[in-house]
Short mmCIF file of C-alpha atoms in Angstrom, two decimals:
data_model
loop_
_atom_site.label_atom_id
_atom_site.label_comp_id
_atom_site.label_asym_id
_atom_site.label_seq_id
_atom_site.Cartn_x
_atom_site.Cartn_y
_atom_site.Cartn_z
CA GLU C 1 169.01 110.04 128.69
CA PRO C 2 169.91 107.98 131.78
CA GLU C 3 167.28 107.83 134.47
CA VAL C 4 166.63 106.35 137.88
CA THR C 5 164.28 103.37 137.77
CA GLN C 6 162.25 101.85 140.60
CA THR C 7 160.34 98.61 141.04
CA PRO C 8 157.63 97.80 141.73
CA SER C 9 155.54 100.81 140.82
CA HIS C 10 152.91 99.74 143.37
CA GLN C 11 153.29 97.40 146.32
CA VAL C 12 150.39 96.28 148.51
CA THR C 13 151.25 94.48 151.73
CA GLN C 14 149.72 93.45 155.01
CA MET C 15 150.71 95.18 158.23
CA GLY C 16 153.67 93.44 159.83
CA GLN C 17 155.05 92.08 156.57
CA GLU C 18 158.49 92.86 155.19
CA VAL C 19 158.83 94.77 151.93
CA ILE C 20 161.82 95.51 149.74
CA LEU C 21 161.72 98.45 147.40
CA ARG C 22 164.21 98.40 144.58
CA CYS C 23 166.02 101.14 142.74
CA VAL C 24 168.54 101.25 139.93
CA PRO C 25 170.36 104.61 140.19
CA ILE C 26 172.02 106.31 137.23
CA SER C 27 175.13 104.28 136.46
CA ASN C 28 177.97 106.71 137.19
CA HIS C 29 176.36 108.23 140.27
CA LEU C 30 177.98 107.93 143.68
CA TYR C 31 175.41 109.24 146.16
CA PHE C 32 172.10 107.48 146.73
CA TYR C 33 169.01 108.54 148.63
CA TRP C 34 165.58 107.43 149.71
CA TYR C 35 162.76 109.88 150.31
CA ARG C 36 159.11 109.34 151.02
CA GLN C 37 155.96 111.37 150.44
CA ILE C 38 152.79 110.64 152.36
CA LEU C 39 149.74 111.59 150.30
CA GLY C 40 149.22 115.35 150.33
CA GLN C 41 152.40 116.03 152.31
CA LYS C 42 155.97 117.14 151.68
CA VAL C 43 158.71 114.99 150.26
CA GLU C 44 160.73 113.86 153.31
CA PHE C 45 164.32 112.65 153.48
CA LEU C 46 164.88 109.16 154.85
CA VAL C 47 168.50 108.19 154.26
CA SER C 48 171.60 108.92 152.20
CA PHE C 49 174.21 106.36 151.20
CA TYR C 50 177.74 106.93 149.98
CA ASN C 51 180.81 104.73 149.68
CA ASN C 52 178.82 101.68 150.80
CA GLU C 53 177.60 103.14 154.02
CA ILE C 54 174.85 105.33 155.41
CA SER C 55 176.05 108.93 155.51
CA GLU C 56 172.93 110.46 157.06
CA LYS C 57 169.50 109.31 158.21
CA SER C 58 166.38 111.01 159.51
CA GLU C 59 164.46 110.19 162.65
CA ILE C 60 161.92 108.41 160.46
CA PHE C 61 164.60 105.90 159.49
CA ASP C 62 164.42 103.74 162.59
CA ASP C 63 165.47 100.13 163.18
CA GLN C 64 162.66 98.88 160.96
CA PHE C 65 164.37 100.38 157.92
CA SER C 66 167.57 99.30 156.22
CA VAL C 67 169.30 100.02 152.94
CA GLU C 68 171.66 97.98 150.87
CA ARG C 69 173.62 98.19 147.66
CA PRO C 70 173.97 94.47 147.00
CA ASP C 71 175.76 94.84 143.66
CA GLY C 72 177.05 97.59 141.39
CA SER C 73 173.64 98.62 140.14
CA ASN C 74 170.84 98.08 142.67
CA PHE C 75 169.97 100.10 145.76
CA THR C 76 167.27 98.72 148.03
CA LEU C 77 165.14 99.92 150.93
CA LYS C 78 163.80 97.27 153.27
CA ILE C 79 161.04 97.79 155.80
CA ARG C 80 161.08 94.84 158.19
CA SER C 81 157.63 95.03 159.73
CA THR C 82 155.36 97.46 157.93
CA LYS C 83 152.90 99.70 159.74
CA LEU C 84 149.83 101.46 158.39
CA GLU C 85 151.67 104.78 158.62
CA ASP C 86 154.38 103.51 156.26
CA SER C 87 151.89 103.88 153.40
CA ALA C 88 153.42 106.49 151.09
CA MET C 89 155.24 107.07 147.83
CA TYR C 90 158.90 106.13 148.18
CA PHE C 91 161.38 107.85 145.89
CA CYS C 92 164.93 106.85 145.18
CA ALA C 93 167.36 109.53 144.05
CA SER C 94 170.98 109.60 142.96
CA LYS C 95 173.66 112.13 142.14
CA ARG C 96 177.15 112.00 140.72
CA THR C 97 179.16 114.39 142.87
CA THR C 98 178.16 118.01 143.35
CA ASP C 99 175.33 117.81 140.85
CA THR C 100 171.65 117.77 141.42
CA GLN C 101 169.74 114.76 142.70
CA TYR C 102 167.71 112.89 140.10
CA PHE C 103 164.60 111.13 141.27
CA GLY C 104 162.95 107.92 140.18
CA PRO C 105 159.24 107.59 139.42
CA GLY C 106 158.51 106.19 142.87
CA THR C 107 156.95 103.11 144.43
CA ARG C 108 153.52 103.51 145.94
CA LEU C 109 153.44 101.41 149.12
CA THR C 110 150.01 100.55 150.51
CA VAL C 111 149.92 98.85 153.91
CA LEU C 112 146.60 97.21 154.78
CA SER L 1 164.11 124.43 163.12
CA GLN L 2 165.06 124.68 159.45
CA LYS L 3 162.09 125.51 157.28
CA ILE L 4 161.43 125.86 153.59
CA GLU L 5 158.15 127.61 152.88
CA GLN L 6 156.25 127.93 149.65
CA ASN L 7 152.89 129.51 148.91
CA SER L 8 150.35 126.95 149.98
CA GLU L 9 147.65 128.45 147.80
CA ALA L 10 147.44 127.43 144.18
CA LEU L 11 148.55 129.96 141.58
CA ASN L 12 146.08 130.38 138.72
CA ILE L 13 147.28 132.31 135.68
CA GLN L 14 146.33 132.87 132.08
CA GLU L 15 148.26 131.24 129.26
CA GLY L 16 151.05 133.45 127.99
CA LYS L 17 151.59 135.25 131.30
CA THR L 18 154.60 134.88 133.59
CA ALA L 19 154.17 132.68 136.65
CA THR L 20 156.23 133.63 139.70
CA LEU L 21 156.59 131.18 142.57
CA THR L 22 158.19 131.98 145.92
CA CYS L 23 160.37 129.94 148.24
CA ASN L 24 161.42 131.32 151.62
CA TYR L 25 163.76 129.71 154.09
CA THR L 26 164.33 130.31 157.79
CA ASN L 27 166.96 129.19 160.28
CA TYR L 28 168.97 128.04 157.32
CA SER L 29 171.85 129.02 155.06
CA PRO L 30 171.55 126.63 152.13
CA ALA L 31 174.51 126.07 149.85
CA TYR L 32 172.08 125.77 146.97
CA LEU L 33 168.44 125.58 146.07
CA GLN L 34 166.82 123.35 143.53
CA TRP L 35 163.46 123.57 141.83
CA TYR L 36 161.55 120.50 140.78
CA ARG L 37 158.30 119.85 138.96
CA GLN L 38 156.00 117.13 140.26
CA ASP L 39 152.96 115.78 138.47
CA PRO L 40 150.32 113.77 140.41
CA GLY L 41 151.59 110.32 141.36
CA ARG L 42 155.01 110.94 139.81
CA GLY L 43 158.52 111.62 141.05
CA PRO L 44 160.04 115.12 141.22
CA VAL L 45 161.66 116.17 137.95
CA PHE L 46 164.67 118.46 138.21
CA LEU L 47 164.36 121.89 136.60
CA LEU L 48 167.02 124.30 137.88
CA LEU L 49 169.73 124.56 140.53
CA ILE L 50 171.12 127.83 141.87
CA ARG L 51 174.09 128.17 144.22
CA GLU L 52 174.39 130.63 147.10
CA ASN L 53 176.95 132.75 145.21
CA GLU L 54 174.70 133.03 142.14
CA LYS L 55 172.03 135.68 141.79
CA GLU L 56 170.16 134.29 138.83
CA LYS L 57 169.99 131.23 136.57
CA ARG L 58 168.07 130.77 133.33
CA LYS L 59 167.04 127.82 131.20
CA GLU L 60 164.76 128.39 128.24
CA ARG L 61 161.51 129.85 129.67
CA LEU L 62 162.60 129.28 133.27
CA LYS L 63 164.43 131.68 135.55
CA VAL L 64 165.37 131.33 139.21
CA THR L 65 166.82 133.92 141.58
CA PHE L 66 168.47 133.50 144.96
CA ASP L 67 168.51 136.38 147.44
CA THR L 68 170.48 135.43 150.55
CA THR L 69 169.61 138.74 152.22
CA LEU L 70 165.87 138.20 151.89
CA LYS L 71 166.34 134.43 152.36
CA GLN L 72 164.22 133.88 149.30
CA SER L 73 164.23 132.27 145.88
CA LEU L 74 161.86 133.20 143.08
CA PHE L 75 161.04 130.86 140.23
CA HIS L 76 159.63 132.32 137.03
CA ILE L 77 158.02 130.63 134.05
CA THR L 78 157.60 133.04 131.15
CA ALA L 79 155.06 132.59 128.34
CA SER L 80 153.30 129.97 130.44
CA GLN L 81 151.38 127.14 128.79
CA PRO L 82 148.67 124.78 130.06
CA ALA L 83 151.31 122.01 129.95
CA ASP L 84 153.19 123.90 132.69
CA SER L 85 150.36 123.09 135.11
CA ALA L 86 151.90 121.02 137.92
CA THR L 87 153.19 121.29 141.49
CA TYR L 88 156.55 123.05 141.76
CA LEU L 89 158.81 122.09 144.63
CA CYS L 90 161.63 124.11 146.14
CA ALA L 91 164.38 122.11 147.88
CA ALA L 92 167.45 123.24 149.77
CA THR L 93 170.65 121.62 150.89
CA LEU L 94 173.32 122.81 153.30
CA GLU L 95 176.27 121.15 151.65
CA TYR L 96 177.01 119.12 148.60
CA GLY L 97 176.06 115.51 149.10
CA ASN L 98 173.61 116.24 151.83
CA LYS L 99 169.89 115.61 151.98
CA LEU L 100 167.36 117.87 150.32
CA VAL L 101 164.82 119.64 152.51
CA PHE L 102 161.65 120.25 150.52
CA GLY L 103 158.95 122.84 150.72
CA ALA L 104 155.33 121.75 150.46
CA GLY L 105 155.14 122.88 146.84
CA THR L 106 152.96 125.34 144.97
CA ILE L 107 150.29 124.15 142.55
CA LEU L 108 150.37 126.10 139.29
CA ARG L 109 147.34 126.07 137.00
CA VAL L 110 147.68 127.70 133.60
CA LYS L 111 144.37 128.30 131.86
CA SER L 112 144.02 128.67 128.11
#
């Protein structure tokens, strides 16, 4: 069964460094999302991406964040200058059209 | 503001019984609700989706209801097993393609 994959599973970085989180959505899906979950808290929406552009973003998704679909398979989230409060699990999700969103296993980001 | 609320207390039940989890929403008219299972350190796994014009959906031992008058969804697991122990997340969306807004989740513990 097709699934969303994410790499790396765990990323440790120093405050102020740039990180890129990578996702491979399910191949025939058209909508792509990033969510994050701080330990012990709710899953929060960050950004949605459709037709090669951002369709919606939350207030969390400020100028330090960017997304890209550099080729036909990958979907990336970049954080330019990480802060301690960016430490969280980051989930990529995708959906075909009106179907449900399928989530990846997540990347645990630890900012020291 | 739009809110999705789930029982914050853990639900402890005996194996073989039916678990019933509640999701309430306020200031919101979701087009559909989705239920996910999340195990510690893992991504949400899709279980069931129910649309606003549907009263009930079933899948194997799972059943979900959607009451737009009460602004509530109930999620049932019949003949529960210890392997059903996990956090169950309710998520809502206003329109197809839009972000999911998650509740905090309810921890279910099934004891043998």
